[in-house]
Amino acid sequence: MEQHQPDSLSAAQLAAMRRSLTNGRGALTRRSMLRAAGVGALTAGGLAGLSACGIPPAKREGDGTASIDVSAREKRLAFSNWTQYIDIGDDEKTRPSLDGFTRRTGITVKYTEDINDNVEFFGKVKPQLAAGQDTGRDLICVTDWLAARIIRLGWAQRLDPANLPHAYANLSAQFRRPDWDPGRSHSYPWTGISTVIAYNRKATGGRKVDSVTQLLDDPRLKGRVAFLSEMRDSVGMTLLDLGKDPGRFTDADFDAAIGRLQKAVDTQQIRRFTGNDYTGDLAKGDIAACLAWAGDVIQLQADNPDIAFAIPSAGYITSSDNLLVPAQSRHKTNAEKLIDYYYEPPNAARLAAYINYVCPVDGVREELARIDPALASNPLILPDKAMAAKSRAFRSLTSEEESAYEEKFAKLIGA
């Protein structure tokens, strides 16, 4: 069978995914860290779903073929999400926000925590999507790079703005215009994920660490610096420090960032490239400063008052997990109503208070303050205007670019 080359994965891309799922974003819990635990390893089935021979899609303009929408007569929908990525009641069984949606609309939600990592999940649904079949899911939540792939393949339905008045009005500016879904015509973010600088004040002697330049050049930090094993985060933050826009960089810009990092590796300024395992070393002070994911920082600060974070003046990298309606979903309108429900500030606040990620919904501060004033004032959950203005997204890559860039990054980190 002929492989669909534009979306096959190179050895370097597959190696990057293994890193992510072993100890990077794909290995972390959504509640306490940054990505859902569960499988914790890249399965052969997951890899096969992305890289083995498959059916080339019939269309690629990004508008998934819609089936007949039976939402009007079938008041239900099926929602696939990550583990512990929604509010849970005190009984550890109920999901208060979903229950509220059903009471208001009469729409029942079959909520399934069956996304353990992006690669494995795509492997499960790709055969049906490629064959133009219903996956049995009306709403899915996937990370931006996979959302981009699904939209590019024509496997996500175009959303109807008439069913999304709150989402359209309340979506935060920093999430409005991803290059992979201009105008958010096919997706809305569930949460945002920020890459920042974290440091242990005790380990730095009370000094603030607030730039990538400091991480790479400050001799007082030599051997006690960590960068992330996720290419987009480490290279993206370095591009920003070099004055380049991660949303518009060239091959030469990428190579300059790799060279900057290589120098710090050669001089042993960088101790290592890590996944989520930097958290323990940072808490102990073995790592004095590092690139970190905001979800980790909130949890670390709850246990250790010496942990601090900084937003570089050059900016920081933001990614997102996104809601999409798969092609052939039969309850599209019901799914759109659920998306819109979570863009009402009271419901968005309830979700943010539980999962502690960047809330992509404007106007929730007052609602969140009623739940927990400390969370409402935490810029890692609700970025202020100054912080939001520094947010940058790593641009979409072609398959050829991703393969080439991951090869260079893998060589840098010794993977």
CSV table of C-alpha atoms in Angstrom, one decimal:
chain,number,residue,atom,x,y,z
A,1,MET,CA,0.0,0.0,0.0
A,2,GLU,CA,1.3,3.4,-0.9
A,3,GLN,CA,2.2,5.5,2.1
A,4,HIS,CA,0.8,9.0,2.3
A,5,GLN,CA,4.1,10.8,2.3
A,6,PRO,CA,3.2,14.3,3.4
A,7,ASP,CA,2.1,13.0,6.8
A,8,SER,CA,4.5,10.1,7.4
A,9,LEU,CA,7.0,10.5,10.3
A,10,SER,CA,10.7,10.2,10.1
A,11,ALA,CA,12.9,8.4,12.6
A,12,ALA,CA,13.8,11.7,14.2
A,13,GLN,CA,10.1,12.6,14.7
A,14,LEU,CA,9.3,9.2,16.2
A,15,ALA,CA,12.3,9.5,18.5
A,16,ALA,CA,11.0,12.9,19.6
A,17,MET,CA,7.6,11.4,20.4
A,18,ARG,CA,9.2,8.7,22.4
A,19,ARG,CA,11.1,11.3,24.5
A,20,SER,CA,7.8,13.2,25.0
A,21,LEU,CA,5.9,10.1,26.1
A,22,THR,CA,8.7,8.7,28.3
A,23,ASN,CA,9.4,11.8,30.4
A,24,GLY,CA,8.2,14.9,28.5
A,25,ARG,CA,4.8,16.4,28.0
A,26,GLY,CA,3.2,13.1,27.1
A,27,ALA,CA,4.2,11.5,30.4
A,28,LEU,CA,2.8,14.0,32.9
A,29,THR,CA,-0.5,13.9,34.7
A,30,ARG,CA,-2.9,16.6,33.6
A,31,ARG,CA,-4.0,17.3,37.2
A,32,SER,CA,-0.6,17.5,38.9
A,33,MET,CA,1.8,18.1,36.0
A,34,LEU,CA,1.4,18.8,32.3
A,35,ARG,CA,0.3,15.8,30.4
A,36,ALA,CA,-1.9,12.8,31.3
A,37,ALA,CA,-0.3,9.7,32.8
A,38,GLY,CA,-1.6,6.3,31.7
A,39,VAL,CA,0.2,4.4,29.0
A,40,GLY,CA,3.5,6.3,29.7
A,41,ALA,CA,5.2,4.7,26.7
A,42,LEU,CA,4.8,4.8,23.0
A,43,THR,CA,2.9,1.8,21.8
A,44,ALA,CA,3.5,0.0,18.6
A,45,GLY,CA,-0.2,0.7,17.7
A,46,GLY,CA,0.2,4.4,18.3
A,47,LEU,CA,3.3,4.6,16.0
A,48,ALA,CA,1.6,2.5,13.4
A,49,GLY,CA,-1.3,4.9,13.4
A,50,LEU,CA,1.0,7.8,12.4
A,51,SER,CA,3.7,6.3,10.3
A,52,ALA,CA,2.4,3.1,8.7
A,53,CYS,CA,0.7,2.9,5.3
A,54,GLY,CA,-2.7,4.4,5.3
A,55,ILE,CA,-5.5,5.6,3.1
A,56,PRO,CA,-4.7,9.0,1.6
A,57,PRO,CA,-7.5,11.5,2.6
A,58,ALA,CA,-10.0,12.4,0.0
A,59,LYS,CA,-9.7,16.1,0.8
A,60,ARG,CA,-7.2,18.3,2.5
A,61,GLU,CA,-8.6,21.8,2.6
A,62,GLY,CA,-9.4,21.5,6.3
A,63,ASP,CA,-13.2,21.0,6.1
A,64,GLY,CA,-14.2,17.6,7.3
A,65,THR,CA,-17.1,16.0,5.5
A,66,ALA,CA,-20.1,16.4,7.8
A,67,SER,CA,-22.6,13.6,8.3
A,68,ILE,CA,-26.3,14.3,9.0
A,69,ASP,CA,-26.5,16.2,12.3
A,70,VAL,CA,-29.1,14.5,14.5
A,71,SER,CA,-28.6,16.7,17.5
A,72,ALA,CA,-32.1,18.0,17.4
A,73,ARG,CA,-33.6,14.6,18.0
A,74,GLU,CA,-30.8,12.9,19.9
A,75,LYS,CA,-29.9,14.9,23.0
A,76,ARG,CA,-26.5,13.4,23.6
A,77,LEU,CA,-22.8,13.6,22.6
A,78,ALA,CA,-19.6,11.7,23.2
A,79,PHE,CA,-16.6,13.6,24.5
A,80,SER,CA,-13.1,12.1,24.6
A,81,ASN,CA,-10.6,13.9,26.9
A,82,TRP,CA,-7.4,13.3,28.9
A,83,THR,CA,-7.3,11.8,32.3
A,84,GLN,CA,-8.1,14.2,35.2
A,85,TYR,CA,-8.7,17.1,32.8
A,86,ILE,CA,-12.0,18.3,34.1
A,87,ASP,CA,-13.5,19.3,37.5
A,88,ILE,CA,-14.5,16.4,39.8
A,89,GLY,CA,-16.8,16.5,42.7
A,90,ASP,CA,-15.9,15.8,46.3
A,91,ASP,CA,-17.2,12.2,45.9
A,92,GLU,CA,-14.5,11.7,43.2
A,93,LYS,CA,-17.2,10.5,40.8
A,94,THR,CA,-19.4,13.3,39.6
A,95,ARG,CA,-18.3,16.0,37.2
A,96,PRO,CA,-20.1,19.1,38.4
A,97,SER,CA,-19.7,21.3,35.3
A,98,LEU,CA,-20.8,18.5,33.0
A,99,ASP,CA,-23.8,17.8,35.2
A,100,GLY,CA,-24.7,21.5,35.0
A,101,PHE,CA,-24.6,21.4,31.2
A,102,THR,CA,-27.0,18.4,31.2
A,103,ARG,CA,-29.4,20.1,33.6
A,104,ARG,CA,-29.5,23.2,31.5
A,105,THR,CA,-29.7,21.7,28.0
A,106,GLY,CA,-31.1,18.2,28.5
A,107,ILE,CA,-28.0,16.9,26.5
A,108,THR,CA,-26.3,13.9,28.2
A,109,VAL,CA,-22.6,13.6,27.8
A,110,LYS,CA,-20.8,10.3,27.5
A,111,TYR,CA,-17.5,11.5,28.9
A,112,THR,CA,-14.5,9.2,28.4
A,113,GLU,CA,-11.0,9.6,29.6
A,114,ASP,CA,-9.5,7.7,26.7
A,115,ILE,CA,-6.7,10.0,25.6
A,116,ASN,CA,-3.4,9.0,27.2
A,117,ASP,CA,-1.2,10.6,24.6
A,118,ASN,CA,-1.7,12.2,21.3
A,119,VAL,CA,0.1,9.6,19.3
A,120,GLU,CA,-1.7,6.6,20.7
A,121,PHE,CA,-5.1,8.4,20.4
A,122,PHE,CA,-4.5,9.3,16.8
A,123,GLY,CA,-3.6,5.7,16.1
A,124,LYS,CA,-7.0,4.7,17.4
A,125,VAL,CA,-9.1,7.1,15.3
A,126,LYS,CA,-7.0,7.5,12.1
A,127,PRO,CA,-8.4,4.4,10.3
A,128,GLN,CA,-12.0,5.5,10.8
A,129,LEU,CA,-11.2,9.1,9.9
A,130,ALA,CA,-9.3,8.1,6.8
A,131,ALA,CA,-12.1,5.9,5.7
A,132,GLY,CA,-14.7,8.6,6.2
A,133,GLN,CA,-16.4,6.8,9.0
A,134,ASP,CA,-17.8,8.0,12.3
A,135,THR,CA,-15.4,7.6,15.2
A,136,GLY,CA,-18.2,7.4,17.7
A,137,ARG,CA,-16.9,10.7,19.2
A,138,ASP,CA,-18.5,14.1,18.8
A,139,LEU,CA,-15.8,16.1,20.6
A,140,ILE,CA,-12.1,15.4,21.1
A,141,CYS,CA,-9.3,17.3,22.9
A,142,VAL,CA,-5.8,17.1,21.3
A,143,THR,CA,-2.6,19.2,21.4
A,144,ASP,CA,-2.0,21.9,18.9
A,145,TRP,CA,0.4,20.0,16.6
A,146,LEU,CA,-2.1,17.1,16.3
A,147,ALA,CA,-5.1,19.4,15.9
A,148,ALA,CA,-3.2,21.0,13.0
A,149,ARG,CA,-2.6,17.7,11.4
A,150,ILE,CA,-6.3,16.6,11.7
A,151,ILE,CA,-7.5,19.9,10.3
A,152,ARG,CA,-5.0,19.8,7.5
A,153,LEU,CA,-6.1,16.3,6.5
A,154,GLY,CA,-9.7,17.5,6.3
A,155,TRP,CA,-10.8,15.3,9.3
A,156,ALA,CA,-12.3,18.1,11.5
A,157,GLN,CA,-15.7,19.8,10.8
A,158,ARG,CA,-16.0,23.5,10.4
A,159,LEU,CA,-17.7,25.0,13.5
A,160,ASP,CA,-20.8,27.2,13.2
A,161,PRO,CA,-20.3,30.6,14.9
A,162,ALA,CA,-24.0,30.9,15.5
A,163,ASN,CA,-23.7,28.1,18.1
A,164,LEU,CA,-20.6,29.6,19.7
A,165,PRO,CA,-21.5,33.2,20.9
A,166,HIS,CA,-19.7,33.0,24.2
A,167,ALA,CA,-16.7,31.2,22.7
A,168,TYR,CA,-16.4,33.8,19.9
A,169,ALA,CA,-16.8,36.8,22.3
A,170,ASN,CA,-14.7,35.5,25.2
A,171,LEU,CA,-11.7,33.7,23.6
A,172,SER,CA,-8.5,35.4,24.8
A,173,ALA,CA,-6.6,37.3,22.2
A,174,GLN,CA,-3.4,35.3,22.6
A,175,PHE,CA,-5.3,32.2,21.4
A,176,ARG,CA,-7.3,33.7,18.5
A,177,ARG,CA,-5.1,33.3,15.5
A,178,PRO,CA,-3.0,30.1,15.4
A,179,ASP,CA,-1.5,29.7,12.0
A,180,TRP,CA,-2.8,26.1,11.7
A,181,ASP,CA,-6.5,27.2,12.2
A,182,PRO,CA,-6.9,30.9,11.2
A,183,GLY,CA,-9.8,32.5,13.0
A,184,ARG,CA,-10.5,29.3,15.0
A,185,SER,CA,-12.8,28.0,12.3
A,186,HIS,CA,-12.3,24.4,13.4
A,187,SER,CA,-11.2,24.5,17.0
A,188,TYR,CA,-11.3,26.2,20.4
A,189,PRO,CA,-8.7,25.8,23.1
A,190,TRP,CA,-9.6,23.8,26.2
A,191,THR,CA,-6.5,25.1,28.1
A,192,GLY,CA,-3.2,26.9,27.4
A,193,ILE,CA,0.3,25.6,28.3
A,194,SER,CA,3.0,28.1,29.0
A,195,THR,CA,6.8,27.6,29.0
A,196,VAL,CA,8.5,29.8,31.5
A,197,ILE,CA,11.7,30.1,33.5
A,198,ALA,CA,11.7,28.5,36.9
A,199,TYR,CA,14.4,28.8,39.5
A,200,ASN,CA,15.1,27.8,43.1
A,201,ARG,CA,15.9,31.0,45.1
A,202,LYS,CA,17.9,29.1,47.7
A,203,ALA,CA,20.1,27.5,44.9
A,204,THR,CA,20.7,30.8,43.2
A,205,GLY,CA,21.6,32.6,46.4
A,206,GLY,CA,18.5,34.8,46.2
A,207,ARG,CA,19.2,35.9,42.6
A,208,LYS,CA,16.4,36.2,40.1
A,209,VAL,CA,16.8,34.4,36.8
A,210,ASP,CA,14.6,35.9,34.2
A,211,SER,CA,16.2,35.4,30.7
A,212,VAL,CA,17.4,32.6,28.5
A,213,THR,CA,20.7,34.6,28.2
A,214,GLN,CA,21.2,34.1,31.9
A,215,LEU,CA,20.5,30.4,31.7
A,216,LEU,CA,23.1,30.1,28.9
A,217,ASP,CA,25.8,32.5,30.0
A,218,ASP,CA,25.7,33.2,33.7
A,219,PRO,CA,28.8,31.5,35.1
A,220,ARG,CA,27.2,31.3,38.6
A,221,LEU,CA,24.7,28.9,37.1
A,222,LYS,CA,27.2,26.7,35.3
A,223,GLY,CA,26.3,23.0,35.4
A,224,ARG,CA,23.0,23.7,37.2
A,225,VAL,CA,20.8,24.6,34.2
A,226,ALA,CA,18.3,22.4,32.5
A,227,PHE,CA,16.5,22.9,29.2
A,228,LEU,CA,13.5,20.8,28.0
A,229,SER,CA,13.7,17.8,25.7
A,230,GLU,CA,10.8,19.2,23.7
A,231,MET,CA,12.2,20.8,20.7
A,232,ARG,CA,9.5,23.5,20.3
A,233,ASP,CA,10.0,24.7,23.8
A,234,SER,CA,13.8,24.8,24.1
A,235,VAL,CA,14.4,26.1,20.5
A,236,GLY,CA,11.4,28.4,20.7
A,237,MET,CA,12.5,30.1,23.9
A,238,THR,CA,16.1,30.4,22.5
A,239,LEU,CA,14.7,32.0,19.2
A,240,LEU,CA,12.9,34.6,21.3
A,241,ASP,CA,16.1,35.3,23.2
A,242,LEU,CA,17.8,35.9,19.9
A,243,GLY,CA,15.2,38.4,18.9
A,244,LYS,CA,13.5,36.0,16.4
A,245,ASP,CA,9.8,35.3,16.2
A,246,PRO,CA,9.0,31.6,16.7
A,247,GLY,CA,6.0,32.1,14.5
A,248,ARG,CA,8.1,33.3,11.5
A,249,PHE,CA,11.6,32.0,11.8
A,250,THR,CA,13.8,30.7,8.9
A,251,ASP,CA,16.1,27.7,8.6
A,252,ALA,CA,19.0,30.0,9.4
A,253,ASP,CA,17.3,31.3,12.5
A,254,PHE,CA,16.7,27.7,13.7
A,255,ASP,CA,20.3,26.8,13.1
A,256,ALA,CA,21.4,29.9,15.0
A,257,ALA,CA,19.3,28.8,18.0
A,258,ILE,CA,20.7,25.3,17.8
A,259,GLY,CA,24.2,26.8,17.7
A,260,ARG,CA,23.5,28.9,20.8
A,261,LEU,CA,22.4,25.9,22.7
A,262,GLN,CA,25.3,23.8,21.4
A,263,LYS,CA,27.7,26.3,22.8
A,264,ALA,CA,26.1,26.0,26.3
A,265,VAL,CA,26.3,22.2,26.0
A,266,ASP,CA,30.0,22.3,25.0
A,267,THR,CA,30.9,24.6,27.9
A,268,GLN,CA,28.8,22.4,30.3
A,269,GLN,CA,26.6,25.4,31.2
A,270,ILE,CA,23.6,23.2,30.5
A,271,ARG,CA,23.5,20.2,32.8
A,272,ARG,CA,21.0,18.2,30.8
A,273,PHE,CA,17.8,18.3,28.7
A,274,THR,CA,14.9,17.0,30.7
A,275,GLY,CA,11.3,16.0,30.5
A,276,ASN,CA,9.2,16.4,33.6
A,277,ASP,CA,11.9,14.9,35.7
A,278,TYR,CA,13.5,18.4,36.2
A,279,THR,CA,10.9,19.0,38.9
A,280,GLY,CA,12.6,16.9,41.6
A,281,ASP,CA,16.1,18.3,40.9
A,282,LEU,CA,14.7,21.9,40.9
A,283,ALA,CA,13.0,21.3,44.2
A,284,LYS,CA,16.2,19.9,45.8
A,285,GLY,CA,18.3,22.7,44.3
A,286,ASP,CA,20.5,20.3,42.2
A,287,ILE,CA,19.1,22.4,39.2
A,288,ALA,CA,19.2,26.0,40.1
A,289,ALA,CA,17.3,27.3,37.1
A,290,CYS,CA,15.6,25.8,34.0
A,291,LEU,CA,12.9,26.1,31.4
A,292,ALA,CA,9.7,24.8,32.9
A,293,TRP,CA,6.0,24.2,32.2
A,294,ALA,CA,3.7,26.5,34.1
A,295,GLY,CA,1.6,23.6,35.3
A,296,ASP,CA,4.6,22.2,37.1
A,297,VAL,CA,5.5,25.5,38.7
A,298,ILE,CA,2.1,25.9,40.3
A,299,GLN,CA,2.4,22.5,41.9
A,300,LEU,CA,6.1,23.0,42.9
A,301,GLN,CA,5.3,26.3,44.6
A,302,ALA,CA,2.5,24.7,46.6
A,303,ASP,CA,5.2,22.5,48.3
A,304,ASN,CA,8.3,24.7,48.2
A,305,PRO,CA,8.4,28.4,48.9
A,306,ASP,CA,11.8,28.7,47.3
A,307,ILE,CA,10.5,28.0,43.8
A,308,ALA,CA,9.9,31.1,41.7
A,309,PHE,CA,9.2,31.8,38.1
A,310,ALA,CA,9.9,34.5,35.6
A,311,ILE,CA,8.6,35.6,32.2
A,312,PRO,CA,11.5,36.7,30.0
A,313,SER,CA,11.2,40.2,28.6
A,314,ALA,CA,11.8,38.6,25.2
A,315,GLY,CA,8.6,36.5,25.5
A,316,TYR,CA,7.6,32.9,26.2
A,317,ILE,CA,6.2,30.0,24.3
A,318,THR,CA,2.6,29.0,24.6
A,319,SER,CA,0.9,25.9,23.2
A,320,SER,CA,-2.7,24.6,23.7
A,321,ASP,CA,-4.9,21.6,23.9
A,322,ASN,CA,-7.9,22.0,21.6
A,323,LEU,CA,-11.5,20.9,21.1
A,324,LEU,CA,-12.4,19.6,17.7
A,325,VAL,CA,-15.5,18.0,16.2
A,326,PRO,CA,-14.3,15.0,14.1
A,327,ALA,CA,-15.6,14.5,10.5
A,328,GLN,CA,-18.7,12.4,10.4
A,329,SER,CA,-19.7,13.2,14.0
A,330,ARG,CA,-23.5,13.0,14.2
A,331,HIS,CA,-24.0,15.4,17.1
A,332,LYS,CA,-22.1,18.5,15.9
A,333,THR,CA,-24.5,21.1,17.2
A,334,ASN,CA,-24.6,19.4,20.7
A,335,ALA,CA,-20.8,19.5,20.7
A,336,GLU,CA,-20.7,23.1,19.8
A,337,LYS,CA,-23.1,23.9,22.6
A,338,LEU,CA,-20.8,22.2,25.1
A,339,ILE,CA,-17.8,24.1,23.7
A,340,ASP,CA,-19.7,27.4,24.2
A,341,TYR,CA,-20.8,26.4,27.7
A,342,TYR,CA,-17.2,26.2,28.8
A,343,TYR,CA,-16.6,29.7,27.5
A,344,GLU,CA,-19.1,31.2,29.9
A,345,PRO,CA,-17.0,32.7,32.7
A,346,PRO,CA,-18.6,30.8,35.6
A,347,ASN,CA,-18.0,27.5,34.0
A,348,ALA,CA,-14.5,28.4,32.7
A,349,ALA,CA,-13.6,29.5,36.3
A,350,ARG,CA,-14.8,26.2,37.8
A,351,LEU,CA,-12.7,24.3,35.2
A,352,ALA,CA,-9.6,26.5,35.8
A,353,ALA,CA,-9.8,26.2,39.6
A,354,TYR,CA,-9.6,22.5,39.3
A,355,ILE,CA,-7.0,21.8,36.6
A,356,ASN,CA,-4.8,24.9,37.2
A,357,TYR,CA,-3.9,25.5,33.6
A,358,VAL,CA,-3.9,28.8,31.6
A,359,CYS,CA,-7.5,29.7,31.1
A,360,PRO,CA,-8.2,30.8,27.5
A,361,VAL,CA,-11.4,32.6,28.5
A,362,ASP,CA,-11.6,36.3,29.1
A,363,GLY,CA,-13.7,37.6,31.9
A,364,VAL,CA,-13.2,34.9,34.5
A,365,ARG,CA,-11.1,36.7,37.1
A,366,GLU,CA,-14.0,37.7,39.2
A,367,GLU,CA,-15.6,34.3,39.0
A,368,LEU,CA,-12.4,32.6,39.9
A,369,ALA,CA,-11.8,34.9,42.8
A,370,ARG,CA,-15.1,33.7,44.3
A,371,ILE,CA,-13.7,30.2,44.3
A,372,ASP,CA,-10.1,30.9,45.3
A,373,PRO,CA,-8.6,34.5,45.3
A,374,ALA,CA,-5.0,33.1,45.1
A,375,LEU,CA,-5.8,31.3,41.8
A,376,ALA,CA,-7.4,34.5,40.4
A,377,SER,CA,-4.2,36.4,41.0
A,378,ASN,CA,-1.9,33.7,39.6
A,379,PRO,CA,-0.6,34.9,36.2
A,380,LEU,CA,0.2,31.3,35.3
A,381,ILE,CA,-3.6,30.6,35.2
A,382,LEU,CA,-4.8,34.1,34.2
A,383,PRO,CA,-2.1,36.0,32.4
A,384,ASP,CA,-2.4,39.7,32.7
A,385,LYS,CA,-2.3,41.9,29.6
A,386,ALA,CA,1.4,42.4,29.8
A,387,MET,CA,2.2,38.7,30.1
A,388,ALA,CA,-0.3,37.7,27.4
A,389,ALA,CA,1.3,40.2,25.1
A,390,LYS,CA,4.6,38.3,25.5
A,391,SER,CA,3.1,35.0,24.5
A,392,ARG,CA,4.3,33.5,21.2
A,393,ALA,CA,3.4,30.2,19.5
A,394,PHE,CA,5.9,28.0,17.6
A,395,ARG,CA,4.8,28.0,14.0
A,396,SER,CA,3.4,25.0,12.2
A,397,LEU,CA,6.0,22.9,10.4
A,398,THR,CA,5.9,20.9,7.2
A,399,SER,CA,6.7,17.2,7.6
A,400,GLU,CA,10.1,17.9,5.9
A,401,GLU,CA,10.9,20.7,8.3
A,402,GLU,CA,9.8,18.8,11.4
A,403,SER,CA,12.0,15.8,10.4
A,404,ALA,CA,15.0,18.0,9.7
A,405,TYR,CA,14.6,20.1,12.8
A,406,GLU,CA,14.1,17.1,15.1
A,407,GLU,CA,17.2,15.5,13.7
A,408,LYS,CA,19.3,18.5,14.5
A,409,PHE,CA,17.7,18.8,18.0
A,410,ALA,CA,18.2,15.1,18.7
A,411,LYS,CA,21.9,15.4,17.8
A,412,LEU,CA,22.2,18.4,20.2
A,413,ILE,CA,20.7,16.7,23.2
A,414,GLY,CA,22.3,13.3,22.4
A,415,ALA,CA,19.0,11.5,21.9
